[in-house]
Structures are given as structure tokens and as C-alpha cells.
Amino acid sequence: MTKKILAYIDHFHGKVQPASWECLGVAAAMAGDTGGEAAALVLGEGVKELAESAFQYGADQVFLGDDPILKDFRPEPLADMVKKAAEEYQPDVILFPTTTRARTLAGMASVDLDSGVMVDVIALDWSGDEIVATRPIYAGKLLAKLVCSSTPQIITIRTRAFDKPEPDPARSGTITTLEVGLDSGEVPTSIASIQEKEAGVSLTDASIIVSGGRGVALNPNLEAPVDLDEEAAEIWKAQQGFALVKELADVLGAAVGASRAAVDAGYIEYDHQVGQTGKVVTPDLYVACGISGAIQHLAGMRSSKVIVAINKDPDAPIFNFARFGVVGDMHAILPPLTAELKAYLKS
Amino acid sequence: MKIIVCVKQVPDTAATMSVDNGVISWGDAPLIINPWDEYAVEAALNLVADQGGDVTALCLGKEGETEAIKHALAMGADSAVMVSDPALKGADNLAVSKVLAAAIDKIGDADLVLFGQQSVDTDTGLLPIQVARNLGWPSLTLVSKFESLDPAGNKIQVLRTMEEGGQVVDSSLPAVVSITKDYGEPRYPSFMGIRKASRAEYPVWSLADLGIEPPSAAVSWPEVREPESKEIVTEIIEGDTPEEKAKNLVQKLIAEKVL
Ligand SMILES: Cc1cc2nc3c(=O)[nH]c(=O)nc-3n(C[C@H](O)[C@H](O)[C@H](O)COP(=O)(O)OP(=O)(O)OC[C@H]3O[C@@H](n4cnc5c(N)ncnc54)[C@H](O)[C@@H]3O)c2cc1C
Ligand SMILES: Nc1ncnc2c1ncn2[C@@H]1O[C@H](COP(=O)(O)O)[C@@H](O)[C@H]1O
């Protein structure tokens, strides 16, 4: 059946979240197979250029809402625009990337358009009468197939679950500008300030992740400065350990992950936690250093393509899930490993 | 100030999940409060400790799914409401959000409704957003900090997390807030709290009590299965020294084509 698909392009002040293009890639593939059409929805301030680039990634047309009121992430006015675009375009499917902002807008659209949402989907099958979505539940311990009987079907796709389309600079199309017509007095929220993080490689987008666990603080050959109390000494040791993890990550262009034990002990910020109550990641390569492999940690990373475990305990459960295991002290193994890889990647 | 905190009962996160004849099973693993919701209860209790007021725990579930409410009460919530109705079987997120919104309406006069970030069973993270939209209130999701709260002036300022960093947001009240883990560690229930919770009585509302029809569900789950277990052949990297092991590992990684 012909499908008209609207794909939401999530970005931060014009900097696009990579998953948005994956989303548009899915939209274009679905449109191609069903003889339908893919449109992109770009909302923000000064985002005309971003809107133009959507054609390269597969959009047949673009809806653009460009207005100061849409500059920052305020869900209410953005959701109003999603609704407006849906009413104008009448899509069969609205696709969102599963980013924090787009997940919010998908939830709001479901209420506004009174239609179901299938969230964080990792596979989609549109060959039959119904679109069948697959998504992990219980942090990936089970997989569910979902169908949605209402229209438009609202779907959010997991980052890295679908291929990023190759840009085709030859493609072009028409941009339809949506009337914004909101005044800031009607918006219940305002942004007081933004604290931007240092741009590092984000966990969910990373193709390689190097993670540290409680083992980062357990270097048998390291003495903390004597003036530190026990807790400060542990944190100090952990920082030295994480420095080794970061050096390896830098050489690989990888993101830094952590176990919950490392986060809870204050070795690193929560943002880095991988697992059931952290981030679920699927990199091509996951290097676990000083991580035991508790079920809640495994839930967040076991679908990684290749897992490497470095652990001094040969019986650590993580080895059962690793393609390659190194038994030994991570603090001794990481420096030569980083040096080896650096030499290889330079050559 | 009146705060409602939405809590859910889920199987323990250490449970091994399986599917027998299409039915999801967690073996003999215990049932617990959704771990994310403990942070929401903690936040609610801290806010009323500062501002005065009371905390009501709200849970939608099957009859007997009392673990989340019990835990919230044991942590210190003042009262609880359970919503339960056989007609809710097979309800999807959107349907549940309509029911929770109706229950929040019936409880009445809330300044804030707090949620956990997401459920550890269905992992959707949608309800705070959908409930807010149903109520017509602002939804402040993924909040790690309350910068200020002024119930009399109907104002709140929170720190919300996004991929690129934090955003300090001013909002009007009433509002819906979902709490992330970096809000801070939830307290353990005290012995007295547990005793009080085990004796607590609270109403169980049906859809008729809420004065609503069973909302129809659009999303259904015709199939749930265990993921194919990947055949993993673990190769332990040999070497007499860390340097040798590192060298051998790099050779393997090159051969595996993941660099
Ligand atoms: C509700 C709930 C949710 C949870 N969610 C998560 C989650 O999202 N993510 C998560 O990770 N955990 C989660 N957990 C916690 C999980 O159960 C484990 O406690 C945690 O993953 C353990 O972290 P770890 O492997 O770093 O520490 P440990 O289990 O203490 O393991 C440390 C490992 O390091 C090794 N080691 C020590 N020193 C060295 C050295 N010098 N060199 C090499 N190896 C060394 C040890 O042999 C050991 O295997 C959750 C738990 C609960 C109850
Ligand atoms: N059945 C329920 N009853 C009450 N609150 C719930 C229920 N299910 C989910 N919630 C709340 O909604 C949040 C997000 O859940 P979800 O959208 O299911 O991931 C949870 O952290 C809870 O605070």
C-alpha cells in the first residue's frame, strides 16, 4: 500500500542528531517500496540550510517551520507544529529518531493526533498489509513485534539500528513553509540558560565504546597521595584508571562508557552509564575494562557486534559474552594496547 | 503543595526473562517498584519537606500489583491511589495515559505530577509526556534538579537533560516532571515506614469510578519472543606480558575488521 511518510529531523540549534538522517533513510526506503512519498519536517530558527540538506538524504519534500519561538527545545510550540504538519500533509506514518527531544514530540503527537506510538524500534517490516515493528523490551531481554491500528502510525527508531543513507547531492525538491502563528505569551515554558556539554562522542551514536567499571579504581601498583582520605584516594585512583580508558577511547575515536558501580561510586558522571538504568548501546566494538558483567550491565551492551573484556578475574561473567577476553590487570594492559592501536591506525 | 507521583510495579532487573507459549515470565524473581520511580518518590518527598504539602502515590495495575505503592508509602508518601480495571487488559501507552490523566483529575488540585524516566519492563518513557498533554500541562521531562519552586506564584524552574547538555527551564504550574537517575540516590524505607505501609489502606478506582469508558488501544503486541542467543565463541588472548597480550589482541581486532 502506498505510504506517505513524514520524518522529523531532530537537531540542536541547527546541529543535526545523526539518527535524524537514519530516520529519513527509513522513510525514503518505505516510500520507495510502496510507491509513496517521503517528507521531512524541520523546525527551528535559522534552519533553512538544514531543511535544504534533507533532500540529499531522501526527502521528496520538506516542511519548514522557521521562527524564533521554535529556536530552543520547548515541547509545546514544537508539538503544535508537528500537529500542523500532520494536518497539512496527512501522512500514513510519522517517523521520529529516538532522541530525548524527538521522543517527547512523538508522545505529544500521539495525544494530539489520537494515535498509537511504537517507540525505540529496531526493525520495521512494511512488506505486508500492516507495518510490523520490532522493539526490545525488558532492556533487550525480550523482543516484541508490534502493530498499530490507528493512523498516522507514529514510530520512533533507535539510533544506529538503521543505516544512515548516503547523501545524494543531485536530489532536490520543494520546501513548504509552515505558518507559525504562535506568540510567546502562549508558551508555558521559557529557557533560562543552556549548559552545553563539551562535545565528545555520544554513547548512543558511537561505533566504538570503551567502558570502565569498578576495576578502574583497583590498580594494585598505584599509591594515592598520602594527604587524601580513603574516599578521596579511591576517587583519585579511579580518575587515573579512567584516564587510561579515555586515552584508548581517544585513539579509537570512541565514546567512554561506565558501569553503574563506577557511576554510583562517583568515578564518572551518570551520562556515561551503560545498562538497564543507563543507556542501551549497540556499537560495532565494545571494550569492557574492569567490568564484571552483571545482568543489568549486559542488558545495555550485549547486542554490540564485538565485545572485548579485560578483567583480572578469569571467571568474570563478562567473558561469557565477549568475543575476545584478556585476563589481567586493565591498568597494565591498556597503555600498551593504546600504543599498539595508535601505531596501527597511523600506518 | 500537592504532589502526585506515578509508580509502577515491575519484575526485578536481575530477572532472567523468558516467554512460554506467548506468556512473559520472570521466573521466581521478586516484583519491585520500577527503579526509576524511586527517584521520583525521593524528589517528591524532598519537595514537600521544603515546601510543606503532601505526596500521593498513584499506580495503575492489575489487582494485587501493590509492590510499587507499598514501597512509595514506606519511603514516606502520605497516601496512595490504585487504579485497576479488567477492561485495561491490553491497554497501550496512550490508553494508560488517558486513564492516569483522569485519575490525576479525580485526585484533584495537584501542583506537580512526578514520574520516573521510564519503565524498566516496557522501556517506553512516554507516559509523562502523554499524561501532560492529556492534562494540557507543560511536560518537563528528564529533570535532574529543581532550581526553584514557588507553588504560590505557580512557578517552577528545573534543569532538564538533553544529548547536548542541560537546559534550565522556567515553567508555569501545574506541570508534569519526569526525574532522571542523577537527581540523587533515593532513600531506603525505614523500618517504621515499612510497617506503616503494610497496614496502609487506599482506594482502588475502576474506570467507572473515574467516569470514563475503557480507552481503545491502537498498539498491540502479537508476538513476544526471546532474542536468538548469539553463538559466542570466546577467545582468550594469550601472552606472557601485558605488552604481548595487547599486541595479540590488536592482531585479532584487525582480523575481525572492527577498527
Ligand atoms: C535496579 C538496578 C539497575 C541497575 N542498572 C545498571 C545499569 O544500568 N548498568 C550497570 O552497569 N549496572 C547496573 N546495575 C548494577 C549491576 O547489578 C552491577 O552492580 C554493576 O554493573 C557492577 O559494576 P562493575 O562490573 O563495574 O563492578 P563489579 O561487579 O564490582 O566488578 C568489577 C570487576 O572488575 C574486575 N577488576 C577489579 N580490578 C581490576 C583490575 N585491576 N583489572 C582488571 N579487572 C579488574 C573484577 O574482577 C570485577 O569483575 C543495576 C542494579 C540494579 C539493582
Ligand atoms: N501502570 C502505571 N501506573 C502508574 N505510573 C506508571 C505506570 N506505568 C508507568 N508509569 C509511570 O510512567 C513512567 C514512564 O513509564 P513508561 O512510559 O511506561 O516508560 C514510569 O517511570 C512511571 O513513573
XYZ file of C-alpha atoms and ligand atoms in Angstrom:
682
model
C 0.000 0.000 0.000
C 1.328 3.477 -0.876
C 2.696 5.224 2.132
C 3.164 8.896 2.763
C 5.822 9.289 5.404
C 6.758 12.336 7.427
C 10.214 12.155 9.039
C 11.103 14.509 11.879
C 14.616 15.973 11.756
C 15.915 16.466 15.291
C 18.718 18.956 15.823
C 20.180 21.275 18.435
C 20.399 24.854 17.140
C 20.904 23.519 13.629
C 23.348 20.743 14.597
C 21.568 17.632 13.447
C 21.320 14.460 15.554
C 22.729 11.740 13.267
C 19.744 9.494 13.952
C 17.580 12.000 12.070
C 19.158 11.024 8.752
C 18.734 7.346 9.606
C 15.090 8.167 10.148
C 14.828 9.890 6.791
C 16.591 6.907 5.204
C 13.889 4.606 6.536
C 11.210 6.999 5.304
C 12.725 7.078 1.814
C 13.060 3.279 1.689
C 9.457 2.813 2.786
C 8.301 5.400 0.263
C 10.325 3.722 -2.483
C 8.963 0.242 -1.793
C 5.353 1.340 -1.508
C 5.326 3.856 -4.362
C 4.750 6.580 -1.811
C 6.482 9.727 -0.760
C 8.836 10.864 1.996
C 8.692 14.331 3.506
C 10.973 15.793 6.150
C 9.872 18.142 8.903
C 12.423 20.715 10.053
C 11.550 23.080 12.914
C 13.757 25.712 14.496
C 15.196 29.147 13.907
C 17.564 29.784 11.008
C 17.311 26.182 9.812
C 16.677 26.747 6.111
C 20.054 25.220 5.259
C 19.300 22.147 7.306
C 15.968 21.893 5.509
C 17.785 22.031 2.136
C 20.130 19.228 3.144
C 17.198 16.897 3.857
C 16.710 16.371 0.105
C 20.138 14.737 -0.147
C 19.151 12.169 2.428
C 15.982 11.143 0.660
C 13.237 13.699 1.276
C 10.894 14.338 -1.665
C 9.646 17.476 0.014
C 10.380 19.384 3.168
C 8.091 21.153 5.606
C 9.842 24.006 7.335
C 8.845 25.945 10.424
C 11.394 28.708 10.947
C 10.681 31.073 13.799
C 12.402 32.416 16.943
C 9.705 30.721 19.013
C 10.968 27.342 17.781
C 14.643 28.053 18.468
C 15.072 26.208 21.751
C 13.642 22.897 22.776
C 10.257 23.786 24.157
C 7.965 20.850 23.505
C 4.671 22.737 23.439
C 5.172 25.019 20.422
C 7.144 22.308 18.602
C 4.352 19.795 19.157
C 1.843 22.296 17.801
C 3.926 22.487 14.628
C 4.151 18.701 14.314
C 0.374 18.611 14.502
C 0.083 21.337 11.910
C 2.433 19.496 9.544
C 0.487 16.264 10.028
C -2.791 18.001 9.272
C -1.373 19.590 6.166
C 0.475 16.539 4.796
C -1.872 13.781 6.040
C 0.911 11.180 6.406
C 0.272 7.472 6.958
C 3.389 7.261 9.100
C 5.329 9.796 11.160
C 8.885 8.731 11.951
C 10.997 10.231 14.710
C 14.532 9.381 15.811
C 14.548 8.172 19.435
C 16.382 11.192 20.821
C 15.278 12.914 24.026
C 13.589 15.727 22.131
C 12.003 13.679 19.391
C 10.701 11.043 21.813
C 8.924 13.843 23.641
C 7.387 15.173 20.444
C 6.302 11.678 19.385
C 4.482 11.237 22.696
C 2.753 14.578 22.321
C 1.811 13.848 18.718
C 0.180 10.604 19.823
C -2.174 12.542 22.073
C -2.740 15.390 19.610
C -3.492 13.033 16.710
C -5.068 10.361 18.956
C -2.900 7.608 17.529
C -0.621 4.922 18.965
C 3.173 5.173 19.210
C 5.700 2.414 18.662
C 8.839 3.655 20.341
C 12.550 2.805 20.016
C 12.013 0.394 17.173
C 14.986 -1.619 15.843
C 13.374 -3.232 12.790
C 10.436 -2.437 10.531
C 8.704 -4.656 8.022
C 6.351 -2.899 5.624
C 6.043 -5.728 3.090
C 2.618 -6.885 4.309
C -0.690 -5.114 4.872
C 0.405 -3.807 8.215
C 3.688 -2.278 9.267
C 5.268 -4.640 11.790
C 7.740 -3.043 14.196
C 10.227 -4.922 16.361
C 11.415 -3.446 19.620
C 13.412 -4.663 22.588
C 11.602 -4.767 25.935
C 12.977 -5.539 29.408
C 16.170 -3.809 28.244
C 16.559 -6.209 25.358
C 15.997 -9.395 27.338
C 12.938 -9.920 25.102
C 11.852 -8.754 21.666
C 8.288 -7.724 20.848
C 6.588 -7.371 17.485
C 4.124 -4.516 17.440
C 1.407 -3.356 15.114
C -0.607 -0.175 15.260
C -4.189 0.061 14.055
C -4.568 3.838 14.087
C -3.392 6.458 11.598
C -0.969 8.120 11.384
C 1.285 5.462 12.804
C 3.823 7.176 14.993
C 7.144 5.373 15.160
C 10.441 6.307 16.788
C 13.511 4.444 15.566
C 16.512 3.535 17.662
C 19.785 5.272 16.873
C 22.155 3.081 14.808
C 19.539 0.389 14.235
C 19.062 1.503 10.618
C 21.712 2.517 8.083
C 22.483 6.137 7.516
C 21.628 6.914 3.875
C 24.400 8.068 1.536
C 23.802 11.730 0.694
C 22.959 12.341 -2.953
C 23.756 15.983 -3.783
C 21.839 15.716 -7.066
C 18.499 15.383 -5.289
C 16.286 18.395 -4.725
C 12.658 19.237 -4.069
C 10.285 21.850 -2.794
C 10.215 23.401 0.647
C 6.797 24.227 2.064
C 6.939 26.839 4.773
C 4.509 26.305 7.615
C 2.785 29.306 9.148
C 3.944 29.502 12.774
C 1.451 31.991 14.149
C 2.194 31.483 17.836
C 3.119 34.230 20.218
C 5.480 33.621 23.081
C 2.830 34.577 25.629
C 1.002 31.342 24.822
C 4.014 29.138 25.559
C 4.058 27.882 29.171
C 7.849 27.452 29.344
C 10.887 29.593 28.695
C 14.572 28.719 28.627
C 16.636 30.490 31.292
C 20.000 29.096 30.226
C 21.698 26.264 28.410
C 24.731 24.415 29.727
C 26.288 22.804 26.709
C 28.480 19.797 27.355
C 31.917 19.554 25.871
C 31.350 17.875 22.568
C 32.611 14.310 22.959
C 31.499 11.235 21.085
C 27.992 10.414 22.292
C 27.401 6.893 23.592
C 24.325 6.153 21.523
C 25.914 7.326 18.272
C 29.317 5.737 18.823
C 30.544 2.875 16.671
C 33.186 2.074 19.298
C 32.794 2.340 23.079
C 35.441 1.823 25.752
C 33.898 1.378 29.210
C 35.304 1.272 32.708
C 33.872 -0.401 35.807
C 34.805 -0.631 39.437
C 38.165 -2.050 38.315
C 39.324 1.440 37.249
C 39.951 2.264 40.911
C 41.700 -1.011 41.674
C 45.214 -0.567 40.389
C 47.441 -2.747 42.558
C 50.546 -0.736 41.634
C 49.262 2.739 42.365
C 49.531 4.614 45.668
C 47.300 7.631 46.177
C 48.892 10.804 47.601
C 49.126 10.408 51.379
C 47.176 13.574 52.185
C 43.941 12.138 50.764
C 41.387 10.396 52.956
C 40.121 6.966 51.968
C 37.249 8.162 49.814
C 39.290 10.853 48.068
C 42.071 8.323 47.476
C 39.635 5.941 45.802
C 38.306 8.697 43.531
C 41.854 9.774 42.734
C 42.781 6.221 41.761
C 39.620 5.906 39.699
C 40.498 9.086 37.827
C 43.902 7.670 36.923
C 42.155 4.498 35.758
C 39.578 6.363 33.687
C 42.389 8.418 32.133
C 43.690 5.153 30.635
C 40.199 4.306 29.388
C 39.880 7.776 27.835
C 43.273 7.556 26.139
C 42.245 4.346 24.439
C 38.868 5.857 23.523
C 40.556 8.924 22.018
C 42.833 6.823 19.839
C 39.821 4.874 18.577
C 37.518 7.885 18.214
C 35.323 6.061 20.684
C 32.859 7.140 23.358
C 33.544 6.458 27.039
C 31.089 4.252 28.908
C 30.855 3.073 32.504
C 29.172 0.534 34.722
C 26.709 1.660 37.326
C 29.140 0.737 40.080
C 31.616 3.247 38.639
C 28.915 5.913 38.342
C 27.483 5.334 41.813
C 30.951 5.467 43.359
C 31.375 8.916 41.815
C 34.166 7.931 39.397
C 32.359 9.398 36.378
C 29.076 11.173 35.562
C 25.818 9.285 35.105
C 25.705 10.373 31.491
C 28.228 7.622 30.752
C 26.323 4.750 32.373
C 25.583 1.796 30.119
C 22.919 -0.689 31.089
C 19.355 -1.230 32.122
C 19.156 2.044 34.035
C 21.635 3.826 31.791
C 21.993 3.843 28.038
C 21.378 0.889 25.780
C 24.110 0.830 23.140
C 24.928 -1.248 20.069
C 28.402 -0.282 18.866
C 30.498 -2.359 16.473
C 33.118 -2.730 19.199
C 32.615 -2.578 22.977
C 35.668 -2.795 25.219
C 34.749 -3.517 28.861
C 37.578 -2.765 31.299
C 37.229 -3.899 34.898
C 33.532 -4.684 34.489
C 32.153 -7.932 35.908
C 29.212 -8.315 33.529
C 26.155 -8.065 35.791
C 22.868 -8.804 34.039
C 21.847 -5.122 34.203
C 25.067 -4.055 32.518
C 24.817 -6.791 29.895
C 21.275 -5.655 29.106
C 22.721 -2.365 27.889
C 25.552 -3.648 25.695
C 25.207 -7.299 24.809
C 23.964 -6.583 21.272
C 27.290 -4.926 20.470
C 28.839 -6.631 17.435
C 32.173 -7.480 19.031
C 32.780 -7.363 22.769
C 36.265 -7.312 24.285
C 36.581 -7.897 28.025
C 39.633 -7.003 30.060
C 39.304 -8.373 33.567
C 41.719 -9.803 36.105
C 39.230 -12.458 37.212
C 39.177 -15.348 34.689
C 35.724 -16.346 35.989
C 34.106 -12.927 35.496
C 30.715 -13.442 33.777
C 31.567 -10.813 31.150
C 33.874 -13.345 29.472
C 30.838 -15.476 28.543
C 29.596 -12.649 26.345
C 32.919 -11.459 24.955
C 34.360 -12.380 21.580
C 37.847 -11.675 22.939
C 38.935 -11.853 26.546
C 42.105 -10.580 28.128
C 42.731 -11.889 31.614
C 44.852 -9.448 33.521
C 45.176 -6.065 35.160
C 43.498 -3.436 32.985
C 45.957 -0.813 34.213
C 48.841 -2.848 32.823
C 47.115 -3.809 29.574
C 45.530 -0.524 28.495
C 48.730 1.529 27.933
C 50.390 -0.954 25.551
C 47.042 -1.609 23.881
C 46.575 2.108 23.250
C 50.137 2.399 21.929
C 49.721 -0.630 19.625
C 46.441 0.699 18.213
C 47.854 4.162 17.754
C 50.734 2.750 15.756
C 48.400 0.585 13.670
C 45.888 3.349 12.949
C 48.669 5.737 11.926
C 50.128 3.300 9.418
C 1.568 21.877 47.933
C 0.162 18.712 46.483
C 2.337 16.277 44.570
C 1.220 13.101 42.832
C 3.919 10.600 41.972
C 3.210 7.855 39.449
C 4.755 4.497 40.259
C 4.676 1.104 38.597
C 5.340 -2.460 39.678
C 7.866 -4.389 37.577
C 9.934 -7.582 37.813
C 13.355 -7.218 39.412
C 16.033 -6.015 36.999
C 18.139 -9.102 37.778
C 15.361 -11.390 36.481
C 16.007 -13.704 33.580
C 13.084 -13.204 31.248
C 11.506 -15.918 29.175
C 8.432 -16.475 27.044
C 6.368 -19.623 27.483
C 3.547 -20.050 24.991
C 3.432 -16.359 24.345
C 3.286 -15.520 28.040
C 6.092 -13.420 29.523
C 7.680 -14.913 32.615
C 10.305 -13.686 35.073
C 10.538 -16.995 36.916
C 10.594 -16.564 40.671
C 12.232 -13.143 40.553
C 10.714 -10.690 43.029
C 8.458 -7.826 41.982
C 9.678 -4.357 42.801
C 8.886 -0.707 42.310
C 10.165 0.428 38.909
C 13.689 1.547 39.901
C 13.392 4.862 38.045
C 10.276 5.714 40.061
C 12.192 5.613 43.339
C 13.978 8.765 42.182
C 10.618 10.417 41.538
C 9.347 9.478 45.007
C 12.588 10.791 46.506
C 12.173 14.100 44.663
C 8.525 14.400 45.756
C 9.412 13.794 49.401
C 12.237 16.355 49.296
C 9.996 18.961 47.681
C 7.279 18.661 50.326
C 9.886 18.584 53.093
C 10.965 22.009 51.784
C 7.619 23.493 50.912
C 5.085 21.672 53.029
C 2.285 19.656 51.486
C 1.670 16.012 50.779
C 2.566 13.254 48.388
C 0.114 10.799 46.835
C 1.413 7.711 45.044
C -0.634 6.709 42.009
C -0.359 3.309 40.379
C -2.278 1.685 37.589
C -2.049 -2.068 37.571
C -3.731 -5.390 37.994
C -5.324 -6.180 41.300
C -2.598 -7.218 43.705
C 0.158 -5.275 41.948
C 0.831 -3.380 45.143
C 4.625 -3.510 45.389
C 5.204 -0.031 43.922
C 2.596 1.648 46.131
C 3.856 -0.166 49.226
C 7.391 0.961 48.512
C 6.370 4.581 47.896
C 4.391 4.615 51.136
C 7.270 3.010 53.004
C 9.615 5.698 51.683
C 7.248 8.289 53.137
C 4.403 9.076 50.726
C 1.324 10.238 52.646
C -1.368 8.415 50.705
C -1.932 6.275 47.656
C -4.453 5.531 44.945
C -4.588 2.400 42.862
C -6.380 2.257 39.504
C -7.401 -1.199 38.437
C -9.941 -2.472 35.955
C -10.124 -5.710 33.962
C -11.017 -3.599 30.908
C -7.459 -2.243 30.924
C -6.036 -5.549 29.737
C -4.125 -4.915 26.521
C -4.116 -1.147 27.009
C -1.323 0.638 25.161
C 0.604 3.677 26.388
C -1.825 6.190 25.009
C -4.763 4.407 26.675
C -2.923 4.213 30.005
C -2.063 7.907 29.753
C -5.726 8.810 29.396
C -6.618 6.772 32.466
C -3.783 8.233 34.560
C -4.813 11.736 33.475
C -8.379 11.005 34.584
C -7.125 9.704 37.935
C -4.955 12.805 38.425
C -8.044 14.915 37.683
C -10.085 12.987 40.212
C -7.421 13.244 42.926
C -7.519 16.950 42.101
C -5.563 20.084 42.943
C -2.097 18.730 42.153
C 0.657 21.311 41.691
C 3.068 18.749 40.323
C 2.868 15.228 38.986
C 6.171 13.386 39.089
C 7.130 10.364 37.007
C 10.140 8.134 36.687
C 12.122 8.424 33.479
C 10.760 5.189 32.066
C 9.532 1.719 32.924
C 12.205 -0.969 33.003
C 9.777 -3.506 31.515
C 8.274 -1.728 28.509
C 11.029 0.907 28.276
C 8.887 3.495 26.534
C 9.422 6.698 28.517
C 6.257 8.118 27.011
C 3.742 8.337 29.822
C 4.949 11.555 31.462
C 4.698 13.269 28.090
C 1.339 11.803 27.138
C -0.226 12.401 30.553
C 0.940 16.032 30.464
C -0.503 16.517 27.018
C -3.805 14.956 28.053
C -3.988 17.300 31.023
C -2.880 20.271 28.912
C 0.047 20.885 31.301
C 3.684 21.537 30.415
C 5.818 18.392 30.383
C 9.273 18.793 31.860
C 10.980 15.528 31.035
C 14.359 14.167 32.174
C 14.792 16.573 35.047
C 17.823 16.119 37.295
C 17.432 19.176 39.524
C 14.835 21.598 40.856
C 16.390 25.048 40.727
C 13.405 26.725 42.353
C 9.791 26.095 43.139
C 7.148 28.653 44.014
C 3.739 26.991 44.377
C 2.041 30.229 45.458
C 3.300 32.045 42.360
C 2.658 28.953 40.182
C 6.258 28.875 39.033
C 8.960 26.267 38.801
C 12.486 26.175 37.414
C 14.156 22.870 36.599
C 17.280 21.537 34.927
C 16.415 19.217 32.082
C 18.891 16.951 30.282
C 19.359 16.610 26.551
C 22.018 14.931 24.447
C 23.983 18.165 24.105
C 23.829 19.180 27.765
C 21.416 20.749 30.241
C 18.691 23.287 29.782
C 17.332 25.383 32.643
C 13.608 25.783 32.048
C 11.071 28.091 33.666
C 7.551 26.794 33.639
C 4.135 27.511 34.999
C 2.415 25.138 37.423
C 0.738 22.713 37.442
C 3.247 20.705 35.474
C 4.395 17.142 34.859
C 8.029 16.329 35.605
C 9.960 13.132 34.927
C 13.037 12.527 37.049
C 16.349 11.045 35.908
C 18.754 8.999 37.943
C 21.214 11.817 38.507
C 18.653 13.590 40.680
C 20.294 11.752 43.590
C 20.045 8.453 45.411
C 16.595 7.509 46.730
C 16.306 6.796 50.458
C 15.745 3.328 51.833
C 12.382 2.816 53.501
C 12.690 2.914 57.279
C 11.510 0.037 59.431
C 8.661 2.215 60.704
C 7.825 3.194 57.151
C 7.586 -0.421 56.064
C 5.289 -1.214 58.994
C 3.070 1.746 58.232
C 2.925 0.840 54.546
C 1.962 -2.755 55.250
C -1.108 -1.554 57.133
C -1.991 1.358 54.868
C -5.362 1.411 53.195
C -6.002 3.183 49.964
C -8.807 3.334 47.411
C -8.841 1.164 44.290
C -10.615 3.010 41.494
C -12.219 1.347 38.486
C -12.830 3.087 35.188
C -16.428 3.622 36.309
C -15.131 5.399 39.416
C -13.137 7.652 37.111
C -16.217 8.195 34.972
C -14.521 7.138 31.744
C -15.073 4.479 29.103
C -12.276 1.965 28.535
C -9.967 3.827 26.129
C -9.280 1.841 22.980
C -5.738 0.624 22.346
C -4.175 1.149 18.925
C -0.872 -0.631 19.513
C -0.877 -4.361 20.142
C 1.877 -6.943 20.584
C 1.031 -10.006 18.577
C 4.379 -11.618 19.319
C 6.932 -11.553 22.100
C 9.971 -13.771 21.983
C 13.389 -14.336 23.401
C 16.148 -12.966 21.200
C 18.147 -15.599 19.319
C 21.062 -16.400 21.528
C 24.149 -15.398 19.605
C 26.728 -18.151 19.376
C 29.646 -16.542 21.126
C 32.983 -18.252 20.901
C 35.184 -16.530 23.406
C 38.839 -16.441 22.562
C 41.138 -15.733 25.466
C 44.113 -13.726 24.258
C 47.395 -15.389 25.168
C 50.631 -13.661 26.050
C 53.297 -13.709 28.734
C 53.296 -9.973 29.322
C 50.652 -7.270 29.075
C 52.525 -5.950 26.013
C 52.292 -9.295 24.272
C 48.607 -9.620 25.097
C 47.976 -6.119 23.764
C 49.800 -6.941 20.518
C 47.886 -10.187 20.066
C 44.551 -8.516 20.777
C 45.211 -5.845 18.162
C 46.011 -8.547 15.567
C 42.680 -10.243 16.360
C 40.756 -6.974 16.149
C 42.311 -6.231 12.771
C 41.317 -9.673 11.538
C 37.774 -9.156 12.898
C 37.566 -5.881 10.871
C 36.077 -3.763 13.657
C 38.666 -0.997 13.679
C 17.808 -1.673 39.636
C 19.216 -1.882 39.177
C 19.613 -1.317 37.996
C 20.932 -1.456 37.554
N 21.287 -0.877 36.380
C 22.565 -0.992 35.959
C 22.995 -0.379 34.745
O 22.228 0.304 34.046
N 24.272 -0.518 34.373
C 25.182 -1.234 35.111
O 26.349 -1.308 34.700
N 24.810 -1.809 36.253
C 23.532 -1.708 36.701
N 23.191 -2.263 37.896
C 24.272 -2.749 38.794
C 24.767 -4.115 38.457
O 23.968 -5.075 39.132
C 26.231 -4.251 38.965
O 26.287 -3.964 40.344
C 27.238 -3.350 38.248
O 27.073 -3.447 36.853
C 28.646 -3.776 38.620
O 29.593 -2.898 38.062
P 31.090 -3.366 37.827
O 31.117 -4.514 36.920
O 31.869 -2.164 37.430
O 31.590 -3.713 39.311
P 31.913 -5.115 39.966
O 30.786 -6.058 39.830
O 32.436 -4.809 41.317
O 33.066 -5.689 39.064
C 34.345 -5.155 38.972
C 35.127 -6.089 38.068
O 36.405 -5.530 37.833
C 37.381 -6.529 37.913
N 38.630 -5.877 38.304
C 38.964 -5.346 39.509
N 40.184 -4.807 39.467
C 40.660 -4.987 38.227
C 41.863 -4.653 37.578
N 42.841 -4.015 38.202
N 41.995 -5.007 36.278
C 41.019 -5.677 35.633
N 39.857 -6.023 36.201
C 39.667 -5.679 37.483
C 36.858 -7.513 38.931
O 37.403 -8.793 38.671
C 35.349 -7.480 38.663
O 34.959 -8.452 37.726
C 21.879 -2.172 38.332
C 21.454 -2.763 39.525
C 20.151 -2.629 39.953
C 19.743 -3.287 41.226
N 0.969 1.460 35.369
C 1.489 2.619 35.801
N 0.952 3.262 36.864
C 1.461 4.435 37.303
N 2.508 5.024 36.754
C 3.100 4.429 35.701
C 2.616 3.200 35.166
N 3.412 2.838 34.132
C 4.348 3.796 34.034
N 4.171 4.756 34.972
C 4.983 5.976 35.179
O 5.405 6.443 33.920
C 6.831 6.472 33.835
C 7.253 6.183 32.433
O 6.774 4.934 32.044
P 6.772 4.378 30.556
O 6.200 5.409 29.686
O 5.948 3.144 30.660
O 8.220 4.057 30.243
C 7.282 5.486 34.898
O 8.583 5.763 35.342
C 6.234 5.706 35.978
O 6.530 6.869 36.741
